[in-house]
CSV table of C-alpha atoms (C1' of nucleotides) in Angstrom, one decimal:
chain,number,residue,atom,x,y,z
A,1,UNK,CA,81.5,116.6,104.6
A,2,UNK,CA,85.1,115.1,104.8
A,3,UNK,CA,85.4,112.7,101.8
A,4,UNK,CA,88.3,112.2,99.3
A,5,UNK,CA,89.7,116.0,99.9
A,6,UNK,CA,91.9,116.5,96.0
A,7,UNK,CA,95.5,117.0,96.8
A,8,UNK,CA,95.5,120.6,95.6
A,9,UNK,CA,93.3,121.7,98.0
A,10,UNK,CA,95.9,120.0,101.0
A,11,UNK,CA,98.4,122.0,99.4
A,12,UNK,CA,96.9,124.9,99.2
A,13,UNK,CA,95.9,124.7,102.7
A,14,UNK,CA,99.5,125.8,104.3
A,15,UNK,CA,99.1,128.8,102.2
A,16,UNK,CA,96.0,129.9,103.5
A,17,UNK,CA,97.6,129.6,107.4
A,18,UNK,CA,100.5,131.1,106.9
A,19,UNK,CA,98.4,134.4,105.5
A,20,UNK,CA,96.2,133.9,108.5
A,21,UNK,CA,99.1,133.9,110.5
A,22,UNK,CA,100.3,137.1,109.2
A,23,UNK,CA,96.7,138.6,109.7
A,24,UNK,CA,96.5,137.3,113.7
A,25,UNK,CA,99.6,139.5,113.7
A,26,UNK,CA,97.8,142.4,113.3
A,27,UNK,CA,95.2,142.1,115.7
A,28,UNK,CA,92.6,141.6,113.0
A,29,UNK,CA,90.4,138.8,114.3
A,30,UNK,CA,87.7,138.0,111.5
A,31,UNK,CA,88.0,138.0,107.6
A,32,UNK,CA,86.6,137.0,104.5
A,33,UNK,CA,86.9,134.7,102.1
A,34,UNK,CA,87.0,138.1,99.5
A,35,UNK,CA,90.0,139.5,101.8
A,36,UNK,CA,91.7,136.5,101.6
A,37,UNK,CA,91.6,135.4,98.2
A,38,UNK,CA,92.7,138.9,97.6
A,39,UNK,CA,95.7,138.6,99.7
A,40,UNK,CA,96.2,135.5,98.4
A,41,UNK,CA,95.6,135.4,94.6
A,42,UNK,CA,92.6,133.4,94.7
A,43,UNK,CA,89.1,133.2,94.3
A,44,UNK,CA,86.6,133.7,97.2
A,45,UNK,CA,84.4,130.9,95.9
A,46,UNK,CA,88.0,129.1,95.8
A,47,UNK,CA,88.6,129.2,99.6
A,48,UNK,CA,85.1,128.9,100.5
A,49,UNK,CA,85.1,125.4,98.3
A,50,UNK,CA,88.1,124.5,99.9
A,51,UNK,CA,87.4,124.7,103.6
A,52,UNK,CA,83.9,123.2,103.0
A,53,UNK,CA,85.8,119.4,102.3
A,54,UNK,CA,86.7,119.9,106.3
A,55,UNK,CA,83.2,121.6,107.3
A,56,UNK,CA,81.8,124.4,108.1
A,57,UNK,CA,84.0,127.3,109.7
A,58,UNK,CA,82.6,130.9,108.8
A,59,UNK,CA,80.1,132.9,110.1
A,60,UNK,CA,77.4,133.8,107.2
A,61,UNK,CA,77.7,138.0,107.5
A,62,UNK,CA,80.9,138.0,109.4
A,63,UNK,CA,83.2,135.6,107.5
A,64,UNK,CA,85.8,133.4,109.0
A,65,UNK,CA,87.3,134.0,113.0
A,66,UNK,CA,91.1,134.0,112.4
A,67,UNK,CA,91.8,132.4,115.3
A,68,UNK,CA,89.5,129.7,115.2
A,69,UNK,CA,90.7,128.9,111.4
A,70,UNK,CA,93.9,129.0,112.1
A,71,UNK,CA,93.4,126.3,114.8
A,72,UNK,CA,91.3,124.1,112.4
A,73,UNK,CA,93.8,124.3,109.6
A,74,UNK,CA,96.5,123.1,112.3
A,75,UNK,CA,94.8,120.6,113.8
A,76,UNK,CA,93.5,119.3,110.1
A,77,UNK,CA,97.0,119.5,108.7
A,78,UNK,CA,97.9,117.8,111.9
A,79,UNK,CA,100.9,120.6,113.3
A,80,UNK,CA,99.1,120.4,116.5
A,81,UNK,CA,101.7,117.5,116.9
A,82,UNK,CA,105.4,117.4,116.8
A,83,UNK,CA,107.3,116.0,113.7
A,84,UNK,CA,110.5,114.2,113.9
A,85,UNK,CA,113.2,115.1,111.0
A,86,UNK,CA,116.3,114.4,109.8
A,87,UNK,CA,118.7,115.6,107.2
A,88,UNK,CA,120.7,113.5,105.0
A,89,UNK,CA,123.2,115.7,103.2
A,90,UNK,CA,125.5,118.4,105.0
A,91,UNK,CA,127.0,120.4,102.3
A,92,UNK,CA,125.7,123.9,101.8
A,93,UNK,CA,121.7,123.4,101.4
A,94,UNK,CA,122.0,121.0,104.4
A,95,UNK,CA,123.4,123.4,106.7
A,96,UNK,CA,121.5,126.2,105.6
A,97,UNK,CA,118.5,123.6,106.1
A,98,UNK,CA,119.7,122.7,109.6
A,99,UNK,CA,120.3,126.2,110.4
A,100,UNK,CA,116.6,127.5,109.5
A,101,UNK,CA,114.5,128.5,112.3
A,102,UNK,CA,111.3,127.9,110.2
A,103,UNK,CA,111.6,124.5,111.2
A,104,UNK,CA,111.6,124.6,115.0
A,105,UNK,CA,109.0,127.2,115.1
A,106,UNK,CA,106.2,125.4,113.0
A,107,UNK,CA,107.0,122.0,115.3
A,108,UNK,CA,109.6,120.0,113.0
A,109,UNK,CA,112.4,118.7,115.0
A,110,UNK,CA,115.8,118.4,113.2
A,111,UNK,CA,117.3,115.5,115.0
A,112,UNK,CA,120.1,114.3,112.9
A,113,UNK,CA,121.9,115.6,110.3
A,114,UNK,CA,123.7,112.4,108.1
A,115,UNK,CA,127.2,113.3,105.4
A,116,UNK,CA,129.4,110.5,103.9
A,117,UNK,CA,132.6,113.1,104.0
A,118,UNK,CA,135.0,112.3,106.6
A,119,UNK,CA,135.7,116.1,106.4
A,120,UNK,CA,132.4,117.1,107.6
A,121,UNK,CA,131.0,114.4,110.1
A,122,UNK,CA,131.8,114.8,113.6
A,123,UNK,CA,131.4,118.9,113.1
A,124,UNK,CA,128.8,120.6,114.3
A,125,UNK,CA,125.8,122.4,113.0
A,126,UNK,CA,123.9,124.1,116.4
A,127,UNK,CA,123.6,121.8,118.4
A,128,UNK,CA,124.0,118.5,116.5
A,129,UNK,CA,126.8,116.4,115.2
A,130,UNK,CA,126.7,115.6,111.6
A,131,UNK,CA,127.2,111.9,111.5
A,132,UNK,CA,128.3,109.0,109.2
A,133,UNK,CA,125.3,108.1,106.9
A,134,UNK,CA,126.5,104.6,107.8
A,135,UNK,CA,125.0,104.9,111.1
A,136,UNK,CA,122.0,106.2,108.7
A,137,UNK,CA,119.8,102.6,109.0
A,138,UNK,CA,120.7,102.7,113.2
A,139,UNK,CA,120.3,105.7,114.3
A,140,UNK,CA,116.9,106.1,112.0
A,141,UNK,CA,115.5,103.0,112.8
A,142,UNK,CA,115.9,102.9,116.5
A,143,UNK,CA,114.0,106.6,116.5
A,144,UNK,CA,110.5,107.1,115.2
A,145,UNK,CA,111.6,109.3,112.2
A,146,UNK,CA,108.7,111.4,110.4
A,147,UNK,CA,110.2,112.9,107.1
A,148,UNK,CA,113.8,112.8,105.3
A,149,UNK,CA,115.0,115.9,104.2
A,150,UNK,CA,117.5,114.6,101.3
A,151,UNK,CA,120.1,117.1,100.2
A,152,UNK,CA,122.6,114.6,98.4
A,153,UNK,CA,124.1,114.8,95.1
A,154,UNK,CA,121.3,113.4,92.7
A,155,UNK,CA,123.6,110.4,91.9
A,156,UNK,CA,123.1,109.3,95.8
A,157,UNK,CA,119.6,110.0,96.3
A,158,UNK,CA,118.0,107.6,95.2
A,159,UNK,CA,120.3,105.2,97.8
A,160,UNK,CA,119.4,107.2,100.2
A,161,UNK,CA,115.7,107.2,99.7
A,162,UNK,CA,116.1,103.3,99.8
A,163,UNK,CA,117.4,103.5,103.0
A,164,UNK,CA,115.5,105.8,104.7
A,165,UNK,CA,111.7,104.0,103.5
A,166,UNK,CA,113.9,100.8,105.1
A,167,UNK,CA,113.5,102.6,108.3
A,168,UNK,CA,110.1,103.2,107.8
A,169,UNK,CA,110.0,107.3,107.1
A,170,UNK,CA,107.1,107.4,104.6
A,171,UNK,CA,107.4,111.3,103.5
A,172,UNK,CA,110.2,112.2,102.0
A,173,UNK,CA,111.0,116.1,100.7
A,174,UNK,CA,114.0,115.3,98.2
A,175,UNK,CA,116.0,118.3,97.2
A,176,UNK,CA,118.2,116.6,94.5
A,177,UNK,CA,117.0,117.0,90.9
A,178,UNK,CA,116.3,113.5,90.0
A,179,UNK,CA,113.1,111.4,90.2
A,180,UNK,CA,112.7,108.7,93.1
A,181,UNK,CA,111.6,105.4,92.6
A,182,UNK,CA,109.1,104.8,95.9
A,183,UNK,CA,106.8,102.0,97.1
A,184,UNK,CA,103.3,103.2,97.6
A,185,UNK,CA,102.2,104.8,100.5
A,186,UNK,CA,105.7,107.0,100.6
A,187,UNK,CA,105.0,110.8,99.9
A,188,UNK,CA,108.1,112.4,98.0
A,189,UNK,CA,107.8,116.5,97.7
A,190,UNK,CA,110.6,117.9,95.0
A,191,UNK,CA,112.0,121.5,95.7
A,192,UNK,CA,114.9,122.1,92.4
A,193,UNK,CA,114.9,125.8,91.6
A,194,UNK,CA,116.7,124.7,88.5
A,195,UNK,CA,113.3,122.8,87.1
A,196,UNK,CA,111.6,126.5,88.5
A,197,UNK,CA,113.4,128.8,86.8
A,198,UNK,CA,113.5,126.2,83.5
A,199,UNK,CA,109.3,126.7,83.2
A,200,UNK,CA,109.4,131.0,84.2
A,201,UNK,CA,112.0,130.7,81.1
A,202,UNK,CA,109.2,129.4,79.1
A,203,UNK,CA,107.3,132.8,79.4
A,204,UNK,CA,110.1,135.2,79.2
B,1,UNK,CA,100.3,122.4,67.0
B,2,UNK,CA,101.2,125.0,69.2
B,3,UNK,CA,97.8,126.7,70.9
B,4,UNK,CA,97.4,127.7,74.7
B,5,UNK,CA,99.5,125.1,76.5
B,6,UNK,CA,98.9,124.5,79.9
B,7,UNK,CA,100.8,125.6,82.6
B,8,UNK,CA,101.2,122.3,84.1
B,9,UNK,CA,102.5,120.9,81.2
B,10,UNK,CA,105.3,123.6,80.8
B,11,UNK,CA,106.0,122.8,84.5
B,12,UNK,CA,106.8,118.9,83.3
B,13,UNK,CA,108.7,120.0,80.7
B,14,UNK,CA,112.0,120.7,82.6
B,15,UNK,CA,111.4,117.2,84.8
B,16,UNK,CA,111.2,115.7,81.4
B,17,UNK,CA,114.6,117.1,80.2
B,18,UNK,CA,116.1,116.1,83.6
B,19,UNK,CA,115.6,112.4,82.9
B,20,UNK,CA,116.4,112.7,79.7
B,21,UNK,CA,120.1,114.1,80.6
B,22,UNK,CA,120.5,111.2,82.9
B,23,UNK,CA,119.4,109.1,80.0
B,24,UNK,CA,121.9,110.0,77.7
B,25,UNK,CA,125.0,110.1,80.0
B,26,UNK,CA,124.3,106.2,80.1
B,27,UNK,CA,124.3,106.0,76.3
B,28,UNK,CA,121.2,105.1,75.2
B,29,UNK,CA,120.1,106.9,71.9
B,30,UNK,CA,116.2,106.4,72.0
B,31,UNK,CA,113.3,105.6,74.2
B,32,UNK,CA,109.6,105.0,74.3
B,33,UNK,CA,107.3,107.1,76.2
B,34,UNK,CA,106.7,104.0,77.8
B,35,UNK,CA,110.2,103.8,79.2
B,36,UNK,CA,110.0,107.5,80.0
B,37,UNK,CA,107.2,107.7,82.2
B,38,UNK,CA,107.8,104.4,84.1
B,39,UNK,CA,111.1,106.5,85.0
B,40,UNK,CA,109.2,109.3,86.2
B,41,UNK,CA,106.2,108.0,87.4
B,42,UNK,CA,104.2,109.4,84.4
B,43,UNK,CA,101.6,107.9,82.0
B,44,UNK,CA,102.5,107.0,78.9
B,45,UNK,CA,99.7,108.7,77.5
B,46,UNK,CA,100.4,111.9,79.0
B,47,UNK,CA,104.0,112.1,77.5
B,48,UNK,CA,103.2,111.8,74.1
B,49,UNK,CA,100.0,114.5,75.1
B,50,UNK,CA,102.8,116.9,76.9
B,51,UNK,CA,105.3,116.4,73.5
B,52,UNK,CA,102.1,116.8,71.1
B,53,UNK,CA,101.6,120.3,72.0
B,54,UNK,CA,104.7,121.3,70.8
B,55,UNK,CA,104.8,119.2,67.7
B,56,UNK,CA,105.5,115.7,66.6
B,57,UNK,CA,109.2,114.7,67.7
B,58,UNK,CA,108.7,110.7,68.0
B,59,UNK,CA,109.0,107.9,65.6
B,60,UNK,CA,106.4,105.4,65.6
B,61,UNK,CA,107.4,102.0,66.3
B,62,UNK,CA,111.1,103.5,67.5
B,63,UNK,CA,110.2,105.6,70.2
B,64,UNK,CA,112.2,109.5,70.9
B,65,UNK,CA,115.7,110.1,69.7
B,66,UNK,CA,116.9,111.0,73.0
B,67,UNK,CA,119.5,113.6,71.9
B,68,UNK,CA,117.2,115.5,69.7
B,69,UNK,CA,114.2,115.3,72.1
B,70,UNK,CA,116.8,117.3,74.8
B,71,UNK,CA,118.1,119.7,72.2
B,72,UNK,CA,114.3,120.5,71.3
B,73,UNK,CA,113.0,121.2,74.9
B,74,UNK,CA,116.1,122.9,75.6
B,75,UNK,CA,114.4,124.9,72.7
B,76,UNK,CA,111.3,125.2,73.8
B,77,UNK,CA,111.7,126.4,77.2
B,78,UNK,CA,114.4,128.8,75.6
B,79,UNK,CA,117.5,127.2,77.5
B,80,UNK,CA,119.6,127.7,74.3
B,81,UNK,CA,120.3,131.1,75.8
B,82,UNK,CA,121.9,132.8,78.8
B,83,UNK,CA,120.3,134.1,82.0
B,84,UNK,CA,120.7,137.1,84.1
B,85,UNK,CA,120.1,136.1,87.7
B,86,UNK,CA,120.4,138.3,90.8
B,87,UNK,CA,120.1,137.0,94.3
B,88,UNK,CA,118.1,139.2,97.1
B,89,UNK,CA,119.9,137.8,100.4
B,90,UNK,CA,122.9,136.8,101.8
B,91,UNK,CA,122.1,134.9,104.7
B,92,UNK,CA,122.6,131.2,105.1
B,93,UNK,CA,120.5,130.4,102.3
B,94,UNK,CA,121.5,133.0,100.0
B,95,UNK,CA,125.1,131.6,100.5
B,96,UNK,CA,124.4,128.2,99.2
B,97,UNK,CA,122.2,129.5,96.4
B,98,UNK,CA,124.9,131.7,95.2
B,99,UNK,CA,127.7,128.6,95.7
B,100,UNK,CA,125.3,126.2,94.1
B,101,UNK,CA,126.8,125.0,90.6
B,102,UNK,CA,124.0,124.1,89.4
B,103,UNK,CA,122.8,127.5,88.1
B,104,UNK,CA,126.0,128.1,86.1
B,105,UNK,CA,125.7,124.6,84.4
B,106,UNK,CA,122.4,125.2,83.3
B,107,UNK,CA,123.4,129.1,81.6
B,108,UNK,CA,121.7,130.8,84.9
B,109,UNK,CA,124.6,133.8,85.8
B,110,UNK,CA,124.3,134.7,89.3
B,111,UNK,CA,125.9,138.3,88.6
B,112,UNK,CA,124.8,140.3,91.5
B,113,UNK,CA,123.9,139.2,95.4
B,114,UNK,CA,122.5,142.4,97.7
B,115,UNK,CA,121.8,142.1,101.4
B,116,UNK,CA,121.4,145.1,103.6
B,117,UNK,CA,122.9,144.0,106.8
B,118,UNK,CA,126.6,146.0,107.1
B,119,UNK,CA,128.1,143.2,108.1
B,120,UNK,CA,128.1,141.1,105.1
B,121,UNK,CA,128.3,143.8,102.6
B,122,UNK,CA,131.8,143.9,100.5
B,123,UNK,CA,132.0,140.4,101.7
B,124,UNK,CA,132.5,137.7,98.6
B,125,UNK,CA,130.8,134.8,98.2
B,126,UNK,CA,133.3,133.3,95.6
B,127,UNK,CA,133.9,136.0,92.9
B,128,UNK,CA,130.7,138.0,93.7
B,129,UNK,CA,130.9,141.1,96.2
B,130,UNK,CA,128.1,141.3,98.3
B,131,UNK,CA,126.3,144.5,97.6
B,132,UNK,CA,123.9,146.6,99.4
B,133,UNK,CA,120.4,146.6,98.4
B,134,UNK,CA,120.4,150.2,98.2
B,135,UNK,CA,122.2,149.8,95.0
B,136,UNK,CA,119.7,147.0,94.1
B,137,UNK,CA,118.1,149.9,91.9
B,138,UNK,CA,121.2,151.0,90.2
B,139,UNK,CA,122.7,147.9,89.6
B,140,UNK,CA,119.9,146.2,88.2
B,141,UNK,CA,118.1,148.6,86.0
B,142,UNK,CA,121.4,149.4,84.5
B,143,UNK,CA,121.6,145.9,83.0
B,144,UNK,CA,119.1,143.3,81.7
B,145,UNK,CA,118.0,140.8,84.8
B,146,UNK,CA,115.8,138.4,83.9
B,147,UNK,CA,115.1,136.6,86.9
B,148,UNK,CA,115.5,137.2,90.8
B,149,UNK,CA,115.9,135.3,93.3
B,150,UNK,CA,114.5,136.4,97.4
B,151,UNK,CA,116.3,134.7,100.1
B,152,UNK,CA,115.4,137.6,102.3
B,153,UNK,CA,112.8,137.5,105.2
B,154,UNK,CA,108.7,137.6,104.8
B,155,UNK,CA,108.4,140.9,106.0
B,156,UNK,CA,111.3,142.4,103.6
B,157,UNK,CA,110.1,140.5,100.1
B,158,UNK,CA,107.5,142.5,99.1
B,159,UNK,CA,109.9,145.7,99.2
B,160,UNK,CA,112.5,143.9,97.4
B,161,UNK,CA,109.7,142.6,95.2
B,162,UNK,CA,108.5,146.7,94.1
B,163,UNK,CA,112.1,147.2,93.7
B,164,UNK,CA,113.1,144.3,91.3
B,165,UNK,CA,109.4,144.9,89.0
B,166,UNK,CA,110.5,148.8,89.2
B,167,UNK,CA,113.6,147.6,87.5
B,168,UNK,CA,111.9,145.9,85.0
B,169,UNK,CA,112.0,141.8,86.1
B,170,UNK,CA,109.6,139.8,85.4
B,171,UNK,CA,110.2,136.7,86.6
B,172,UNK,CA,111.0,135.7,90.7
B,173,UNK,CA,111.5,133.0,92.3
B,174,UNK,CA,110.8,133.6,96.4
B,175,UNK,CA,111.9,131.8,99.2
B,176,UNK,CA,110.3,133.9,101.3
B,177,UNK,CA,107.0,132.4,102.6
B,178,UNK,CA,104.3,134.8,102.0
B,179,UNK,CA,102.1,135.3,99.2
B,180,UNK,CA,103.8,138.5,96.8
B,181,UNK,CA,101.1,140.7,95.2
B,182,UNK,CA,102.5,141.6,91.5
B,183,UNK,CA,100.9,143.4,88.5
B,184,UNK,CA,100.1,141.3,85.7
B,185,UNK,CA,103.1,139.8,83.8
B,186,UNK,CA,105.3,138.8,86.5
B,187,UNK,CA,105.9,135.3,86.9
B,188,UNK,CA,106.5,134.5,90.8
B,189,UNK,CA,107.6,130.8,91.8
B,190,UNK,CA,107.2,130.2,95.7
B,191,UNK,CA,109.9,127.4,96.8
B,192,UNK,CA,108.9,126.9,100.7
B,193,UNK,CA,109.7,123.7,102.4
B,194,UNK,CA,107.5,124.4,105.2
B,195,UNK,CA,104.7,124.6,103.1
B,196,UNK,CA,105.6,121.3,101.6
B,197,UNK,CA,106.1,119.5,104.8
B,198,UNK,CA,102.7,121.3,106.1
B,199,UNK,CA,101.0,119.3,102.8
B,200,UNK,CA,102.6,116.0,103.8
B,201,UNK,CA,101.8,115.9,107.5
B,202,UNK,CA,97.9,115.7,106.2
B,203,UNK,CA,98.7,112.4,104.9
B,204,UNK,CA,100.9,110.7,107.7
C,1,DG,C1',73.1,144.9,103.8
C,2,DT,C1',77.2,141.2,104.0
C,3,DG,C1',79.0,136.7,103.5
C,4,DT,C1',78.9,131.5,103.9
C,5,DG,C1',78.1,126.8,101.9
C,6,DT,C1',77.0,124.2,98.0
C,7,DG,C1',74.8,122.0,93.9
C,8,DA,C1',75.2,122.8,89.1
C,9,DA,C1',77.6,124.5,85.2
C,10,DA,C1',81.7,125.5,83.0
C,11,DC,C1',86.2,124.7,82.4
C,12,DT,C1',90.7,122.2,82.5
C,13,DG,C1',93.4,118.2,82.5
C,14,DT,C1',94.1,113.1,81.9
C,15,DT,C1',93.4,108.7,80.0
C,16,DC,C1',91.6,105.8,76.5
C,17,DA,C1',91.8,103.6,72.2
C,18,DC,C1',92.9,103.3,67.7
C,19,DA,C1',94.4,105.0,62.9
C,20,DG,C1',98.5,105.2,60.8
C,21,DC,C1',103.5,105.0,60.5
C,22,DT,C1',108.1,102.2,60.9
D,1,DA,C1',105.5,93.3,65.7
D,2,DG,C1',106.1,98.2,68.4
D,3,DC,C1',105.1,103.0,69.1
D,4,DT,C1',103.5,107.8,68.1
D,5,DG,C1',99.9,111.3,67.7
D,6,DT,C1',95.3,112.6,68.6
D,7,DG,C1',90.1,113.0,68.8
D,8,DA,C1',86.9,111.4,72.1
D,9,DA,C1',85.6,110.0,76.6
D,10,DC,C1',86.4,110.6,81.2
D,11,DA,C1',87.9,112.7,85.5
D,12,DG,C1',89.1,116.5,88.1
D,13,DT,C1',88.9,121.5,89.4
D,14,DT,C1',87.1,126.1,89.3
D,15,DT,C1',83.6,129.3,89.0
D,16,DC,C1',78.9,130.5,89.2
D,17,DA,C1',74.8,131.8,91.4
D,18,DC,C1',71.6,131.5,94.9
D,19,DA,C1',69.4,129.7,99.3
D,20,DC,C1',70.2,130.7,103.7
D,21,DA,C1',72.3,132.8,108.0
D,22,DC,C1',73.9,136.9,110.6
DNA sequence: GTGTGTGAAACTGTTCACAGCT
DNA sequence: AGCTGTGAACAGTTTCACACAC
């Protein structure tokens, strides 16, 4: 059953809920692992593979309850929890990141947003003020904090990412293009649409 | 030499070239794979591999000359030329897209940005007017775009998606997060930090 | 009939280890 | 000595194909 699941299925795994979610939407209530693969780009034999690592969801004849998946992927994924989050970085990205509703609605709580501008911290963004990210090692250590959104230059990043895994935040979703130096047992997740576009280039 | 290179290793490609930047802003004119991959958290081993499927760029016992290993990926992943960019979406995150240096520095012209909300069309984000996406059609089959970009909702991409194939791009990167269904020969790139925090709360 | 779950096979990607070059 | 380039070995991932369940 559950034993040494590879990474790509984990990541895959969002993927495969947020399609679900979209199905529950329309009142469908069972599908396949053919309709979904379909949907998806992907093989059946693909998703049946990877939801066996968990165990054993579908309904031979029938296929897969929507509901009931979509409650198995949350609760394996563990969003049947809240997440605590904070942003370090308030120029543009960061406030379009603080602004985003996605957050909120899938259970990760923005809870402070850090700048080093003097222009920028004690303005607002919603409901929270963006503060020094001098009070960065306080204010994150006091609070249990989950993940670190960084959205810094890339020459501060890797600063940052020192201070933040000295608070104890062991995930880390880095938005600056440079590569982090970590301790083990942190989980760093790059997003650069520069690096993106740099490999589609590759095929035009 | 060249024959059937993996995905994967185009996708390291531009991560390679990254460091490599940083590498020669400080000066130094050569380096081991060795150095390399401590640096990104890479084997060795796989460097050299990546490299290898392209040709033979290294010098034994010296290591890559870090000036002509850039100029060659640059090469490779065709960033010796410009690129046509359009951005689908003027919200919050279509703003800092279209303000983001970034794409400019790397030969990446944002020359067009559509939304259809009233409000914000004939607005200017810097020296672009936003336009409506009922001109997406017109404006973008009249000129060569080589790559868009969605920052619009889920339920709008696919649309915008028919549009942006009917006017002959083939390459997208989408924001959006749902799975886009494309004929064969469009590259789509899904950025979605939902999905990415999703993958890391499986490990916490 | 449809469709899951899964061992086996096929395929893909990574690491090893060493010949050969500087 | 140090380091690349690469076939071979190894590890990981996907697909196949079929027993079994509805």
């Amino acid at each position: 059953m559950t034993q040494s699941v590879p990474d790509i299925v984990v990541r895959r795994l969002p993927v495969y809920l947020q399609a679900l979610l979209h199905i529950a939407e329309t009142g469908q209530s069972t599908i396949s692992s053919r309709e979904l693969g379909k949907r998806l780009g992907a093989s059946p034999a693909q998703i049946r593979k990877d939801l066996s690592y968990f165990g054993e969801f579908g309904r031979p004849g029938l296929g897969y309850d929507v509901g009931y998946l979509i409650r198995t992927l949350e609760r394996i994924l563990q969003l049947d929890q809240d997440w605590q989050v904070i942003i370090v970085g308030a120029g543009a990205l960061g406030h379009a990141l603080a602004n985003y509703p996605g957050f909120g609605a899938n259970r990760f709580h923005i809870v402070a947003v850090f700048d080093n501008d003097p222009a920028r911290i004690g303005t607002t963004i919603g409901d929270l003020v963006i503060r020094s990210v001098d009070q960065l090692a306080q204010v994150a250590c006091e609070s249990r904090i989950d993940i670190a959104i960084l959205a810094v230059p890339a020459r501060a990043a890797q600063a940052v990412t020192d201070q933040v895994i000295a608070c104890n935040v062991r995930a880390i979703l880095n938005y600056a293009p440079i590569t982090l130096t970590t301790p083990p047992g942190v989980h760093v997740t790059y997003i650069d649409p520069i690096a993106r576009l740099q490999t589609m280039t590759y095929y035009l």
